[in-house]
mmCIF file of C-alpha atoms in Angstrom:
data_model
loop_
_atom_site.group_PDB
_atom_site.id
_atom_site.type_symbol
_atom_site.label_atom_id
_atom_site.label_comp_id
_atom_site.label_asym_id
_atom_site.label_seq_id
_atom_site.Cartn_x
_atom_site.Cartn_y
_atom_site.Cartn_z
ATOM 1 C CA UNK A 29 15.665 -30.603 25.822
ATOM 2 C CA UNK A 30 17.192 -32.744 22.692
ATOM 3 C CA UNK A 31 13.136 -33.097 21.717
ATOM 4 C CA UNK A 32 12.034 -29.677 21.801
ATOM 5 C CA UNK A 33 15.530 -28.802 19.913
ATOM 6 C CA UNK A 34 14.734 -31.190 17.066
ATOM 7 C CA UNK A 35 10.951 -30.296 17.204
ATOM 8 C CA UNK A 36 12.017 -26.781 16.851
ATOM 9 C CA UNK A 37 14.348 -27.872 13.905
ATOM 10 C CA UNK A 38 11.503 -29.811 12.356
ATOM 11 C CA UNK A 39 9.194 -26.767 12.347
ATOM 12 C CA UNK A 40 11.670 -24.522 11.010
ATOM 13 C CA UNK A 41 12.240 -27.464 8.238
ATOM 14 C CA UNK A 42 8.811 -27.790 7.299
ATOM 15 C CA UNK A 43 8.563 -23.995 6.796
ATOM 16 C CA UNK A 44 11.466 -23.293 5.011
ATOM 17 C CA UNK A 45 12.259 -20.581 7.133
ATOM 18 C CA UNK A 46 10.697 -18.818 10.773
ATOM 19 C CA UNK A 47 8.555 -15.848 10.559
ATOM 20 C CA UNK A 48 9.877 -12.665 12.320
ATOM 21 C CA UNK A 49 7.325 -11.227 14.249
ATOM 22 C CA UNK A 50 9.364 -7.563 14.273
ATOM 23 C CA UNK A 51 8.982 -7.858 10.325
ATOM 24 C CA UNK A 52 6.345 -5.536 9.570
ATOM 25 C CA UNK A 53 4.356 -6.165 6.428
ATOM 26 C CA UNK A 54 2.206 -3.515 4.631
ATOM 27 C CA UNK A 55 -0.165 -3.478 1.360
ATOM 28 C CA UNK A 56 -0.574 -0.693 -1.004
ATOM 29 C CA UNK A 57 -3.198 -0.438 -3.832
ATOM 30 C CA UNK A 58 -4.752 1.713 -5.383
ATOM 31 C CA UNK A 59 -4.656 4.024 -8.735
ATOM 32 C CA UNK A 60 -2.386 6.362 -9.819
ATOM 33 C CA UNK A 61 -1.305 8.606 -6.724
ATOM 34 C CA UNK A 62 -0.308 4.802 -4.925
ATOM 35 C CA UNK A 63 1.166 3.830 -8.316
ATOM 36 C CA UNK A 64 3.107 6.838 -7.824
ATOM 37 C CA UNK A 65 3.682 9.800 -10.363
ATOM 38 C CA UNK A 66 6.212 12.441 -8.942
ATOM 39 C CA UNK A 67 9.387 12.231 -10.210
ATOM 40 C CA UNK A 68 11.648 10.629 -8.107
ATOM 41 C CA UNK A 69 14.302 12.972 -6.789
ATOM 42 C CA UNK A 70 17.971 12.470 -5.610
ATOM 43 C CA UNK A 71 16.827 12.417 -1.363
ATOM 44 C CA UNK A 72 14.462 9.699 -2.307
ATOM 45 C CA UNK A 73 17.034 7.541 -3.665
ATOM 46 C CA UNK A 74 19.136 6.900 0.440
ATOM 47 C CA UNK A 75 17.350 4.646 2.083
ATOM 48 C CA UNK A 76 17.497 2.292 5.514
ATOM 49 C CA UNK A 77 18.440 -1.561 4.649
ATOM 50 C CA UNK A 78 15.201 -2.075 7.395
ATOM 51 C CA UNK A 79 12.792 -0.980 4.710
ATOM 52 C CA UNK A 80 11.873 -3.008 2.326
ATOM 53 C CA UNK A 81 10.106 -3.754 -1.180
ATOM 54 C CA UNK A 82 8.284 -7.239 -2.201
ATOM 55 C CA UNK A 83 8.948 -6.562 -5.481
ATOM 56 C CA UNK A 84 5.343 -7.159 -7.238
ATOM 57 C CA UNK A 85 6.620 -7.362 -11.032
ATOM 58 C CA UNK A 86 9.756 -8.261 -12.837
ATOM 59 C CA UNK A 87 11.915 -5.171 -13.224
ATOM 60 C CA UNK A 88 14.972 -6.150 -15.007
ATOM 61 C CA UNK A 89 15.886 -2.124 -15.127
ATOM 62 C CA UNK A 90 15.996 -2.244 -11.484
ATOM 63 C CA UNK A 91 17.613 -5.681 -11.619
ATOM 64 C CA UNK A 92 14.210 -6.713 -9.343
ATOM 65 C CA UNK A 93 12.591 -10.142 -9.522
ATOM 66 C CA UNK A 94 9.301 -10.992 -8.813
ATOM 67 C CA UNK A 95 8.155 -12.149 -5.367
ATOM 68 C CA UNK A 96 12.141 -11.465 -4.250
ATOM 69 C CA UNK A 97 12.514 -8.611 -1.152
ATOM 70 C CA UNK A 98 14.749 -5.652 -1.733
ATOM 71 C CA UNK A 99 15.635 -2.441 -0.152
ATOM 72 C CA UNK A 100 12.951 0.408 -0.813
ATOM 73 C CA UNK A 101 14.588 1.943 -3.321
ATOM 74 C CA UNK A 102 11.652 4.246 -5.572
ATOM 75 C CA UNK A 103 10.256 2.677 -7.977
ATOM 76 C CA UNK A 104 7.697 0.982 -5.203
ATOM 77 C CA UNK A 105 5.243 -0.050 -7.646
ATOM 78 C CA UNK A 106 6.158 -1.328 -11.119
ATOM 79 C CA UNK A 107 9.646 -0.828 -13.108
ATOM 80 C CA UNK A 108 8.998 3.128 -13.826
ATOM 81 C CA UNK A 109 6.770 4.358 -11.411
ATOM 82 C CA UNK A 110 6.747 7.478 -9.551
ATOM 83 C CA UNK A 111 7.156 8.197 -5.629
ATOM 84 C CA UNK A 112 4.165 7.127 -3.880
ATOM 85 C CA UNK A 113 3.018 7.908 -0.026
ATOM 86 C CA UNK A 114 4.169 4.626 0.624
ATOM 87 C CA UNK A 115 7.776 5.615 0.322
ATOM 88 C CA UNK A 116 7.726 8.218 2.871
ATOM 89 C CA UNK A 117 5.427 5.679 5.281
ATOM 90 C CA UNK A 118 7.557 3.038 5.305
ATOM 91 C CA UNK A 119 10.949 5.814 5.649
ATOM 92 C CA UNK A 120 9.041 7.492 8.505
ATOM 93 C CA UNK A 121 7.936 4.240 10.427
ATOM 94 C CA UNK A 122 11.792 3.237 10.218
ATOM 95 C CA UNK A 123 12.958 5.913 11.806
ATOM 96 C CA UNK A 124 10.532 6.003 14.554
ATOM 97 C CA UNK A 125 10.313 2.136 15.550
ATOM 98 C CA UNK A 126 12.663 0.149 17.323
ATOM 99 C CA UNK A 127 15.743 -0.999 15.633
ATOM 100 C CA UNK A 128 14.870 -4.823 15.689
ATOM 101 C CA UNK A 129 11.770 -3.606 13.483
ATOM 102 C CA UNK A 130 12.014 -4.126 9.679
ATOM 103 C CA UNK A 131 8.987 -2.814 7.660
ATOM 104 C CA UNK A 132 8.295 -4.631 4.570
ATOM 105 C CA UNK A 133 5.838 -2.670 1.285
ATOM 106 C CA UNK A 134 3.646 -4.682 -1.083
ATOM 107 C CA UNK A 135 2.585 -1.926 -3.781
ATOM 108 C CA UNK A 136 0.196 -3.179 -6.303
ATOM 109 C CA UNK A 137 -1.747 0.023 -8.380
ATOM 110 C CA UNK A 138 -3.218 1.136 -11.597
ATOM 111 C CA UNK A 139 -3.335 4.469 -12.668
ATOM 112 C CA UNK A 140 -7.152 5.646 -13.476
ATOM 113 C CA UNK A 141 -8.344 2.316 -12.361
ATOM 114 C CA UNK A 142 -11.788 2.280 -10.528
ATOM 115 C CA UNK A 143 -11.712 0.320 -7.126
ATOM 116 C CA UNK A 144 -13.947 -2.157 -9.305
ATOM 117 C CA UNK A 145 -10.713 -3.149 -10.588
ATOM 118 C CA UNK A 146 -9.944 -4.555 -7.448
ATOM 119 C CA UNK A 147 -13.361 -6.548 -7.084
ATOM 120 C CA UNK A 148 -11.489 -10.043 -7.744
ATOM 121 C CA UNK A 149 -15.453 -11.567 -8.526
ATOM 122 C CA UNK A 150 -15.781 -8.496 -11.047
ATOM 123 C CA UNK A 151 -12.967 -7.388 -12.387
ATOM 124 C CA UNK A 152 -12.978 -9.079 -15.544
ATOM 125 C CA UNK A 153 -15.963 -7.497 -16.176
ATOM 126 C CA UNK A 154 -15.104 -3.809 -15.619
ATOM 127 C CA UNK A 155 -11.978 -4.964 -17.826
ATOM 128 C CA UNK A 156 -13.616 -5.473 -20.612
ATOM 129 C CA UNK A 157 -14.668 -1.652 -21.269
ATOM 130 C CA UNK A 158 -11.102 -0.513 -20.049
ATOM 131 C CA UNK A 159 -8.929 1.606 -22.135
ATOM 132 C CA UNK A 160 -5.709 -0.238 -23.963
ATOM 133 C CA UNK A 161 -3.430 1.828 -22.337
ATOM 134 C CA UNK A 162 -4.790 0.622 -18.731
ATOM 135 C CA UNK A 163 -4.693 -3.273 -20.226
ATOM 136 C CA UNK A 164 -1.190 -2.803 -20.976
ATOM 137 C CA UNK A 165 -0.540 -2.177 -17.219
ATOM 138 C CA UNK A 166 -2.492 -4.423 -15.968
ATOM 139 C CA UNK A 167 -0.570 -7.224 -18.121
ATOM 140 C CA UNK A 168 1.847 -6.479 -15.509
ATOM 141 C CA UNK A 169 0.082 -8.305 -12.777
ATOM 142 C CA UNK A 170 -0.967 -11.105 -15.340
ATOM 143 C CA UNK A 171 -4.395 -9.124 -16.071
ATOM 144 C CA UNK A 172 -5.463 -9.533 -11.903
ATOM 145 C CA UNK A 173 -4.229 -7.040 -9.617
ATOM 146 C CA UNK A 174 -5.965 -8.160 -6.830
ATOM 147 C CA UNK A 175 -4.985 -11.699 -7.256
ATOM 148 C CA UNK A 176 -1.058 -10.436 -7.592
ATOM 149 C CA UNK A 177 -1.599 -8.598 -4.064
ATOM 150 C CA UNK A 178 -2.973 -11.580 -2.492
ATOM 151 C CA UNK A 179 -0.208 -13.621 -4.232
ATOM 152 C CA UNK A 180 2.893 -11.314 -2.939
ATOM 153 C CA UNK A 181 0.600 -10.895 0.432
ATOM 154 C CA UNK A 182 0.990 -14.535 1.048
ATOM 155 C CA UNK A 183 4.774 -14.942 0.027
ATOM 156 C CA UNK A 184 5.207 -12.132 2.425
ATOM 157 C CA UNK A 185 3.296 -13.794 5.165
ATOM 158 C CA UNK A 186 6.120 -16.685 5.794
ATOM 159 C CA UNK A 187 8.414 -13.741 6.354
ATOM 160 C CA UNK A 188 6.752 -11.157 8.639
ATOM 161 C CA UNK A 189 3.289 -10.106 9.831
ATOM 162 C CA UNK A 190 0.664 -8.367 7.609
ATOM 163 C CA UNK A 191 0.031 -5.435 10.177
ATOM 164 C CA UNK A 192 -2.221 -2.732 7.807
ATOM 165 C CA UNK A 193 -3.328 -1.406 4.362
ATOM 166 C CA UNK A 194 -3.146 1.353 2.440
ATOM 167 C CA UNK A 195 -5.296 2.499 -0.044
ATOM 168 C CA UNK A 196 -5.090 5.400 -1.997
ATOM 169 C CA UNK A 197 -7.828 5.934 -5.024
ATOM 170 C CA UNK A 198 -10.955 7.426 -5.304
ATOM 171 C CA UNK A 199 -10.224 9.809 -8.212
ATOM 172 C CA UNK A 200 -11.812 7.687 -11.263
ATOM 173 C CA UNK A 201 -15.399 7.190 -8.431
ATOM 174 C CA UNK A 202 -15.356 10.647 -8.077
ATOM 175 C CA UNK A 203 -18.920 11.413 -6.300
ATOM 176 C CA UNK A 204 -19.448 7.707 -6.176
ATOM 177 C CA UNK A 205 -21.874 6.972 -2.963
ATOM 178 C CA UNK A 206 -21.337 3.726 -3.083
ATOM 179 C CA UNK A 207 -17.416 3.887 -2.890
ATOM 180 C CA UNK A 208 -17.344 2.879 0.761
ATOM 181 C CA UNK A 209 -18.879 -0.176 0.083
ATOM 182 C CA UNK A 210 -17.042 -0.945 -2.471
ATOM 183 C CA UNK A 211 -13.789 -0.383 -0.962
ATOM 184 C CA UNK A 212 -15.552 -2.693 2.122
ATOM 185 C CA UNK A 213 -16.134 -5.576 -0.464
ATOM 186 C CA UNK A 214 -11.989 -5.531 -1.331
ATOM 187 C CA UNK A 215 -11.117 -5.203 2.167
ATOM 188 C CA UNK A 216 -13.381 -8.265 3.598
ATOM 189 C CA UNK A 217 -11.502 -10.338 0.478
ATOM 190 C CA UNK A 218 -8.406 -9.892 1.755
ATOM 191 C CA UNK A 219 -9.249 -10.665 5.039
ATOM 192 C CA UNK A 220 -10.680 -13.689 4.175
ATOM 193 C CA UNK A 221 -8.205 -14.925 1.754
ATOM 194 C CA UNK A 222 -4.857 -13.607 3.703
ATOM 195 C CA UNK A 223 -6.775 -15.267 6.884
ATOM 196 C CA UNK A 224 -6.410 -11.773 8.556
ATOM 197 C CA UNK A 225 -8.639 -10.534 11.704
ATOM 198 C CA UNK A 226 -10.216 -7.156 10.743
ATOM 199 C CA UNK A 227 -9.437 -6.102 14.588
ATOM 200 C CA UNK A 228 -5.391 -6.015 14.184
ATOM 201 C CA UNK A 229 -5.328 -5.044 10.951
ATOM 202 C CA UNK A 230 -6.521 -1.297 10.096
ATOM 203 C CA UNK A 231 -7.097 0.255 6.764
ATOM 204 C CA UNK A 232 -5.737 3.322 6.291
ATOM 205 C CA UNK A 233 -7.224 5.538 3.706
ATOM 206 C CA UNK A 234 -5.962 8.924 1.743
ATOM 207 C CA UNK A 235 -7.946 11.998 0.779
ATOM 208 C CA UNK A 236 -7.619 12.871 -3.028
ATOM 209 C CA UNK A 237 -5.911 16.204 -3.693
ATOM 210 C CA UNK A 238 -7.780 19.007 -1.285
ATOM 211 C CA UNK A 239 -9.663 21.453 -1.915
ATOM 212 C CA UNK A 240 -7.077 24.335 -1.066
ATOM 213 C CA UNK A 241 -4.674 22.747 -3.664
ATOM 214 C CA UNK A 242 -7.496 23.135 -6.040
ATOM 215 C CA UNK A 243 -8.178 19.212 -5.911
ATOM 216 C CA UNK A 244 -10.484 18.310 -9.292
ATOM 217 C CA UNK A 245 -11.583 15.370 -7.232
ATOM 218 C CA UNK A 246 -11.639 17.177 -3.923
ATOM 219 C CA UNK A 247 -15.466 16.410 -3.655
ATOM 220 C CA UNK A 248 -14.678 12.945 -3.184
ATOM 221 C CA UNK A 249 -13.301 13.282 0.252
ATOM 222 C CA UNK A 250 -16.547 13.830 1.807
ATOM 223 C CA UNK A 251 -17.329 10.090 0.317
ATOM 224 C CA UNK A 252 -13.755 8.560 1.702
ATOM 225 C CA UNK A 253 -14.751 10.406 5.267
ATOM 226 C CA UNK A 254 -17.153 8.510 5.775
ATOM 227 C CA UNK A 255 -15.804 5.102 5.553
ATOM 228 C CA UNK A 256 -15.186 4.338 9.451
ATOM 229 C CA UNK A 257 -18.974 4.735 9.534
ATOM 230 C CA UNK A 258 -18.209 1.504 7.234
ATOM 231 C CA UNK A 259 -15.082 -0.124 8.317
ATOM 232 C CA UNK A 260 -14.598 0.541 11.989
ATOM 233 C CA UNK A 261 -10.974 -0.200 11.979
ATOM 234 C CA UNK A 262 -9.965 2.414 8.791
ATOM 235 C CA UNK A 263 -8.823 5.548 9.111
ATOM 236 C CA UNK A 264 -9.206 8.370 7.077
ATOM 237 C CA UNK A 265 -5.202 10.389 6.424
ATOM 238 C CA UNK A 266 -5.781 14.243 5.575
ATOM 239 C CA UNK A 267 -4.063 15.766 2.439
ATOM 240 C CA UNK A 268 -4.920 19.123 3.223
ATOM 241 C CA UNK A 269 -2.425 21.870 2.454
ATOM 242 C CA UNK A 270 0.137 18.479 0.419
ATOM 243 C CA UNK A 271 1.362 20.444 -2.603
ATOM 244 C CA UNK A 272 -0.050 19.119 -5.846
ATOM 245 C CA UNK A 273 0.460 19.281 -9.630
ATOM 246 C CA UNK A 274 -0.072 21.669 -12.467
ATOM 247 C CA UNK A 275 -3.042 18.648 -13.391
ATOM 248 C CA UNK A 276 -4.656 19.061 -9.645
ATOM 249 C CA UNK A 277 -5.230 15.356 -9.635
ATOM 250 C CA UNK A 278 -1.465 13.921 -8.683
ATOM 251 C CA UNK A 279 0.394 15.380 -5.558
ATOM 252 C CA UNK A 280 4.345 16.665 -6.274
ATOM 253 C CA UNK A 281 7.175 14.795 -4.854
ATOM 254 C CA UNK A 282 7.019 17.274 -1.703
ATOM 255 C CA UNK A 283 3.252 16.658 -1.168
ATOM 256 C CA UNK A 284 3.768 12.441 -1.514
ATOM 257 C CA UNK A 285 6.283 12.899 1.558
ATOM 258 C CA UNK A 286 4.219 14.749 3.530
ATOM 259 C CA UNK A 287 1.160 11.943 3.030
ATOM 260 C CA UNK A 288 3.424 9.763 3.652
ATOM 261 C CA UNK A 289 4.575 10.982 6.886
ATOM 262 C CA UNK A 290 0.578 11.571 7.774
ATOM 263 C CA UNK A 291 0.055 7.576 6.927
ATOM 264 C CA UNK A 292 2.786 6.955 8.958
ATOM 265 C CA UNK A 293 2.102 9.113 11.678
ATOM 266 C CA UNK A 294 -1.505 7.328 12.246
ATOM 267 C CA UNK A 295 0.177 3.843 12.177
ATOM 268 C CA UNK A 296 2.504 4.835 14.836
ATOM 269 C CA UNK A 297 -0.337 6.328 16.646
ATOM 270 C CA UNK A 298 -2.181 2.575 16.378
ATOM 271 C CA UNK A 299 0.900 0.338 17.301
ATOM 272 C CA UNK A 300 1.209 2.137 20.424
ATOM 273 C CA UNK A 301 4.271 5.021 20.155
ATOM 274 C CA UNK A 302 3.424 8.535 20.808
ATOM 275 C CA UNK A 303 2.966 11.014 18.164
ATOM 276 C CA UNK A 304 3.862 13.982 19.626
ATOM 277 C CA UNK A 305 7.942 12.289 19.146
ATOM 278 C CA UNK A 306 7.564 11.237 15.737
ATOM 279 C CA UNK A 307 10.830 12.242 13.855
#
């Protein structure tokens, strides 16, 4: 008994601290709709100490540190984002799993970045005909997004479990056939790198602005239906009839919640809880 006590000890000692399975861990990345660009509103602002934020960025407005955990209060991305869907997926998964369940956000984005950006053997390359205004964001992740995700992924991993991904973006390949692909070629990195199975770990993926919201972009969700033909284990989250902007490319605070919910909704649906009793 005294050696499996002090083996226990010795494990815990070696890791600095023991992973908790009920910790939930979820990546975010995309462009600008992930990045977030509604204006956050005062309901946004309550939220349950089980949901939480790797913070990805140092914030000093939000008194945030990078690679530190806090409650998901919005901003999720960097200091003065927007609300994303990933505030309302995280807020809905909370109040539908078990109370021993924490869920845990990793929100790295771009706004008007092309999922090349996220191509960590190629991004340097579609850098270097990006606009200043995107460089000055990117700064933010020390000029590699995808190397920041796979950075806060791994801090996260001696915490909790990496159990999906979220991916919103599609606007700047708009009517790009090869999209799937690409968004294949990011997923298989992180995979590899995170040492993740692609079996237990499902990509979930979010349709642009719809058609009946007038979506500019809308064509592109033909492209992003098709990529379970390409990644068996992603799923494709409807936007249809999510309220969007005056600019028909961003969704309004009301239509992030609802996507939200959706994203949520279908992770529910995969861990096992039935849908039909989703608060």
């Amino acid at each position: 008994m005294k050696f499996f006590l002090f083996f226990g000890l010795f494990l815990l000692s070696i890791n600095g601290f023991a992973k908790d399975p009920n910790f939930y861990v979820f990546l975010c990345f995309g462009q600008s709709n992930m990045e977030g660009n509604a204006r956050i509103e005062a309901q946004d602002t309550l939220v349950d100490s089980r949901f939480q934020v790797l913070e990805a960025t140092d914030c000093a407005n939000l008194g945030r540190t990078k690679g530190k955990w806090y409650p998901a209060v919005p901003p999720l991305c960097r200091c003065k984002t927007g609300l994303t869907p990933a505030d309302y997926f995280g807020r809905t998964l909370v109040a539908n799993l078990p109370e021993k369940v924490k869920i845990g956000i990793i929100n790295v984005a771009i706004g008007g970045c092309k999922i090349e950006l996220f191509d960590k053997d190629n991004y340097q390359s579609y850098l270097a005909t990006a606009p200043q205004w995107m460089l000055n964001m990117v700064k933010d992740y020390d000029g590699n997004p995808y190397g920041r995700l796979v950075e806060m992924a791994k801090l996260a991993q001696k915490d909790g479990v990496i159990k999906g991904i979220l991916i919103h973006q599609g606007e700047s390949n708009t009517n790009d056939t090869l999209w799937t692909k690409k968004v294949k070629l990011v997923y298989d990195n992180l995979m590899k790198d995170l040492k993740l199975k692609p079996k237990k770990v499902p990509l979930l993926a979010g349709e642009l602005v719809s058609a009946d919201q007038g979506g500019a972009c809308a064509s592109m969700n033909a492209i992003i239906g098709t990529l379970p033909k390409v990644i068996p284990n992603s799923y494709v989250i409807s936007s249809t009839g999510c309220p969007a902007a005056k600019d028909h490319l961003h969704f309004l605070a009301e239509g992030y919640r609802t996507l939200g919910k959706r994203y949520a909704i279908q992770m529910l649906s995969l861990l096992g809880y039935p849908v039909a009793d989703i608060k």
